[in-house]
GROMACS .gro file of N, CA and C in nm:
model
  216
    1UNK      N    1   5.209   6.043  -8.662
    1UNK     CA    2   5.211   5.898  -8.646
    1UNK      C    3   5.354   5.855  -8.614
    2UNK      N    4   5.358   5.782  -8.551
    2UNK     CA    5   5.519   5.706  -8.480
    2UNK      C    6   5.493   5.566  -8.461
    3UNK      N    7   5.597   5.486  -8.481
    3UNK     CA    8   5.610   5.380  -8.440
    3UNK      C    9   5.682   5.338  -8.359
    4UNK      N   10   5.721   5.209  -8.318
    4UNK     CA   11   5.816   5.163  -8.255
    4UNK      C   12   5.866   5.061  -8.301
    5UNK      N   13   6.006   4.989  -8.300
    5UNK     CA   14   6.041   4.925  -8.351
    5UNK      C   15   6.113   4.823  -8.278
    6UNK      N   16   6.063   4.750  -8.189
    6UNK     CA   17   6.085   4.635  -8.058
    6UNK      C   18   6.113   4.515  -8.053
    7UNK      N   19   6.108   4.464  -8.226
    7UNK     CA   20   6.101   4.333  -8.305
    7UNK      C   21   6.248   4.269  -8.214
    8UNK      N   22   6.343   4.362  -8.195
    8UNK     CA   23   6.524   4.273  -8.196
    8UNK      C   24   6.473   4.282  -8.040
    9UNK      N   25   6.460   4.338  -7.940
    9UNK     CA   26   6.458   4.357  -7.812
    9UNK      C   27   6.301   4.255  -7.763
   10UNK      N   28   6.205   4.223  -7.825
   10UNK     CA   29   6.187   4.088  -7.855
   10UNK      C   30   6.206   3.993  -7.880
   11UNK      N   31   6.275   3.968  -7.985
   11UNK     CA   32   6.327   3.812  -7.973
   11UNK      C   33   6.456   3.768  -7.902
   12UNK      N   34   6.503   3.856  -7.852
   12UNK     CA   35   6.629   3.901  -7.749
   12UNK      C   36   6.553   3.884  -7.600
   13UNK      N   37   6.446   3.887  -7.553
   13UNK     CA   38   6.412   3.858  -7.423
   13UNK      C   39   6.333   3.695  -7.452
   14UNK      N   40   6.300   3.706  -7.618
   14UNK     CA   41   6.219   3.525  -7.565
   14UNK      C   42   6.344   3.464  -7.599
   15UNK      N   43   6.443   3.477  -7.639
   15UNK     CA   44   6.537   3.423  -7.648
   15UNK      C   45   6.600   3.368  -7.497
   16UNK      N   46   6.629   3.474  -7.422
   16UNK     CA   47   6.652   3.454  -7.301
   16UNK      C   48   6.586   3.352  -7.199
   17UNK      N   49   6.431   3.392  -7.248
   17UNK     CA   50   6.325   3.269  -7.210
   17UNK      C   51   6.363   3.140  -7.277
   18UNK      N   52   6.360   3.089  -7.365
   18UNK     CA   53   6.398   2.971  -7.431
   18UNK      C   54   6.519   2.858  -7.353
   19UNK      N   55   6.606   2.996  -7.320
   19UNK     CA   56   6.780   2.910  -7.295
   19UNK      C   57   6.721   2.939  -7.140
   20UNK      N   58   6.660   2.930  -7.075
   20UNK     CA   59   6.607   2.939  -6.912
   20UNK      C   60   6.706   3.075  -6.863
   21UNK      N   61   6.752   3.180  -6.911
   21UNK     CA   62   6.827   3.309  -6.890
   21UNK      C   63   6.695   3.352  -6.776
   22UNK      N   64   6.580   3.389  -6.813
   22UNK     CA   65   6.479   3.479  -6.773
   22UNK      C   66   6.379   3.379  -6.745
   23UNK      N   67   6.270   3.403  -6.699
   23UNK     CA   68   6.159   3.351  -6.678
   23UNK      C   69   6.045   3.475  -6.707
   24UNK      N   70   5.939   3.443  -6.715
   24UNK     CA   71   5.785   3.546  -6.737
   24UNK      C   72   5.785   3.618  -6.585
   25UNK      N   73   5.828   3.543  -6.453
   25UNK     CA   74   5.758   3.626  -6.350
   25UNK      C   75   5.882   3.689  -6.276
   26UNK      N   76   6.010   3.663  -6.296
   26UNK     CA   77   6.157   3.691  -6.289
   26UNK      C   78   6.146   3.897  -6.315
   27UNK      N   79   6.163   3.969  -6.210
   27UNK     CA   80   6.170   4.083  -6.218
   27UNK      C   81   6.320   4.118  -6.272
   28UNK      N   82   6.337   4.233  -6.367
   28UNK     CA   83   6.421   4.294  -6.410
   28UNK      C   84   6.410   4.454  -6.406
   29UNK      N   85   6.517   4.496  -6.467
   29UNK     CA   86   6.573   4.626  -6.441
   29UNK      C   87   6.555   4.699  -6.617
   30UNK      N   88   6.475   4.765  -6.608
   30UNK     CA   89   6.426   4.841  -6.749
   30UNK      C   90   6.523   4.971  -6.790
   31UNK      N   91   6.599   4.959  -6.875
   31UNK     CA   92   6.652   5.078  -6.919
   31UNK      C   93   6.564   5.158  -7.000
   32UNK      N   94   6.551   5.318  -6.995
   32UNK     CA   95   6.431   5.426  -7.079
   32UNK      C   96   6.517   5.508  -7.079
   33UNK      N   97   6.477   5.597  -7.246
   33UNK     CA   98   6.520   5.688  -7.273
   33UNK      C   99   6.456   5.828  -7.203
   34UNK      N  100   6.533   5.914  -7.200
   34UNK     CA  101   6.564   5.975  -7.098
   34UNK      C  102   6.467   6.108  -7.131
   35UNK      N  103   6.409   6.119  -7.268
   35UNK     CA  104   6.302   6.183  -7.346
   35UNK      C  105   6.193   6.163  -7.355
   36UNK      N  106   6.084   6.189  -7.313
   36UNK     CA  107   5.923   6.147  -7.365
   36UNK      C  108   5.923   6.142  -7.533
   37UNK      N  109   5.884   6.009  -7.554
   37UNK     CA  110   5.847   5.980  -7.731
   37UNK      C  111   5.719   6.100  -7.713
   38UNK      N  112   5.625   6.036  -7.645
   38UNK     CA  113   5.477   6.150  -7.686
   38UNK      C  114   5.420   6.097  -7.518
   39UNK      N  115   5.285   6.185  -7.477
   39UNK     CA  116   5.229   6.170  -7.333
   39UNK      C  117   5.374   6.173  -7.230
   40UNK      N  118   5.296   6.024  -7.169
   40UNK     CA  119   5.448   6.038  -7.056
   40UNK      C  120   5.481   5.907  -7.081
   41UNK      N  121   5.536   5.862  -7.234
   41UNK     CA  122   5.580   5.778  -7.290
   41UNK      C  123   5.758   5.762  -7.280
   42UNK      N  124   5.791   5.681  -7.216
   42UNK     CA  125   5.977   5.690  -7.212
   42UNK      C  126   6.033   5.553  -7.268
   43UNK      N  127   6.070   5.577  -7.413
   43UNK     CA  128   6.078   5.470  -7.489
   43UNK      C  129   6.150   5.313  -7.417
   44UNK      N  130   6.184   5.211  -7.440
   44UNK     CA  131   6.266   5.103  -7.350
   44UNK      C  132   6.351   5.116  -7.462
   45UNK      N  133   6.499   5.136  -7.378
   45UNK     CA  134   6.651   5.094  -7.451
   45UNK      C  135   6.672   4.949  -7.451
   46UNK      N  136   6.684   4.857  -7.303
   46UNK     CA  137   6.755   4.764  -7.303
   46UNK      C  138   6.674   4.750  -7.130
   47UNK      N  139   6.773   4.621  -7.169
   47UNK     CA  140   6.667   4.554  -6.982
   47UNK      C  141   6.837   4.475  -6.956
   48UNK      N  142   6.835   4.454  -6.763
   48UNK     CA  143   6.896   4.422  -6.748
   48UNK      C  144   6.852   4.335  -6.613
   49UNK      N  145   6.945   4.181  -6.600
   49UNK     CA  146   6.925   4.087  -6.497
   49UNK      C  147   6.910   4.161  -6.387
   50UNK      N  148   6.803   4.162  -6.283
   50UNK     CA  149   6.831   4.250  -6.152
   50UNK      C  150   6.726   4.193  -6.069
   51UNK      N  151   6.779   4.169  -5.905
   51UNK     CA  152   6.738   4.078  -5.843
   51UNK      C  153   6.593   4.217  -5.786
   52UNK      N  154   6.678   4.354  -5.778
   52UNK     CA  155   6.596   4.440  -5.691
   52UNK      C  156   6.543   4.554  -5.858
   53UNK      N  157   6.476   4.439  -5.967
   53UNK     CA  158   6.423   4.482  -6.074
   53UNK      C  159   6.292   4.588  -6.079
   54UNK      N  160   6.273   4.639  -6.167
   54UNK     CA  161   6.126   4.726  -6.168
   54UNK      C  162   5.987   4.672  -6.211
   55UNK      N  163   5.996   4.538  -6.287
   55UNK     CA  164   5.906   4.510  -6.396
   55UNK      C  165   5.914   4.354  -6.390
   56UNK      N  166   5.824   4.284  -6.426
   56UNK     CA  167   5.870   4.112  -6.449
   56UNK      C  168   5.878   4.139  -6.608
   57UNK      N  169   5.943   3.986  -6.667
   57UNK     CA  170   5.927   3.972  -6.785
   57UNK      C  171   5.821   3.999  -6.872
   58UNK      N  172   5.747   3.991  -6.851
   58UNK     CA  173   5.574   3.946  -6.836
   58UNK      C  174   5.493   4.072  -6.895
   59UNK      N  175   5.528   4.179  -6.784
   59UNK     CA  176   5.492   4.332  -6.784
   59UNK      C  177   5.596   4.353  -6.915
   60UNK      N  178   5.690   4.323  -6.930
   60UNK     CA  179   5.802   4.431  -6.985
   60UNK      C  180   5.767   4.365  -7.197
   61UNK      N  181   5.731   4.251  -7.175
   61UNK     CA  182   5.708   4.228  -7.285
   61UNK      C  183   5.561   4.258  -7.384
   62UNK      N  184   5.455   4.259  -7.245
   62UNK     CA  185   5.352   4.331  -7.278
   62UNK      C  186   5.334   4.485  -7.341
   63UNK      N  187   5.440   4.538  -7.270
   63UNK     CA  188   5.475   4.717  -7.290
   63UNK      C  189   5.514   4.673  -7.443
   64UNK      N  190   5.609   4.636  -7.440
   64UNK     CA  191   5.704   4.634  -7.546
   64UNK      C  192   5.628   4.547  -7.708
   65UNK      N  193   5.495   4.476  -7.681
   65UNK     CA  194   5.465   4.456  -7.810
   65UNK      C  195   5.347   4.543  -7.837
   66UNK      N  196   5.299   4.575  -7.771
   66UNK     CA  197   5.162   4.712  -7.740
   66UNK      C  198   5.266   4.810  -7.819
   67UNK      N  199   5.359   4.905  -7.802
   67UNK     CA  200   5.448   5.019  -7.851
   67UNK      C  201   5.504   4.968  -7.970
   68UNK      N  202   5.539   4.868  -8.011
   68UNK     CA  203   5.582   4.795  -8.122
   68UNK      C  204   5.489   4.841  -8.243
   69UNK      N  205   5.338   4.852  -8.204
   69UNK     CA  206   5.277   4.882  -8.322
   69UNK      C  207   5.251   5.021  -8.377
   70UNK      N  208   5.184   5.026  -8.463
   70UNK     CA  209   5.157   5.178  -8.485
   70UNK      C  210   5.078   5.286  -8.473
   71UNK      N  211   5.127   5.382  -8.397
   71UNK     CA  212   5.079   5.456  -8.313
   71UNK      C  213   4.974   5.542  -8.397
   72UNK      N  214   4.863   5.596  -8.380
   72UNK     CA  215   4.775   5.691  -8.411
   72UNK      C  216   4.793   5.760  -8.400
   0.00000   0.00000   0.00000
């Protein structure tokens, strides 16, 4: 069993949402660790402003509260 722990890198992107930093459909640039957690799972480090991004807000926060919980 594993978890994830996404709580600060959550309220760190709605935060961003709040002060108009980010928007939900605003693509960004996903930082991953460089290890498979488990499957072809590559945990998220950090996200960064990027015009030629991988992910919208949207996607990246969906990932990120789905992995937040606890894994089976």
């Amino acid at each position: 069993m594993a978890s994830y722990d996404y709580q600060d890198l959550i309220h760190e992107i709605e935060q961003d949402i709040k002060e108009g930093l980010l928007s939900f459909n605003q693509k960004i640039k996903v930082e991953r660790a460089k290890i498979k957690a488990y499957g072809n799972y590559y945990p998220v480090l950090d996200y960064e402003y990027s015009s030629d991004g991988e992910m919208t807000v949207l996607e990246l926060l969906t990932e990120l509260n789905y992995h937040n919980q606890i894994i089976k």
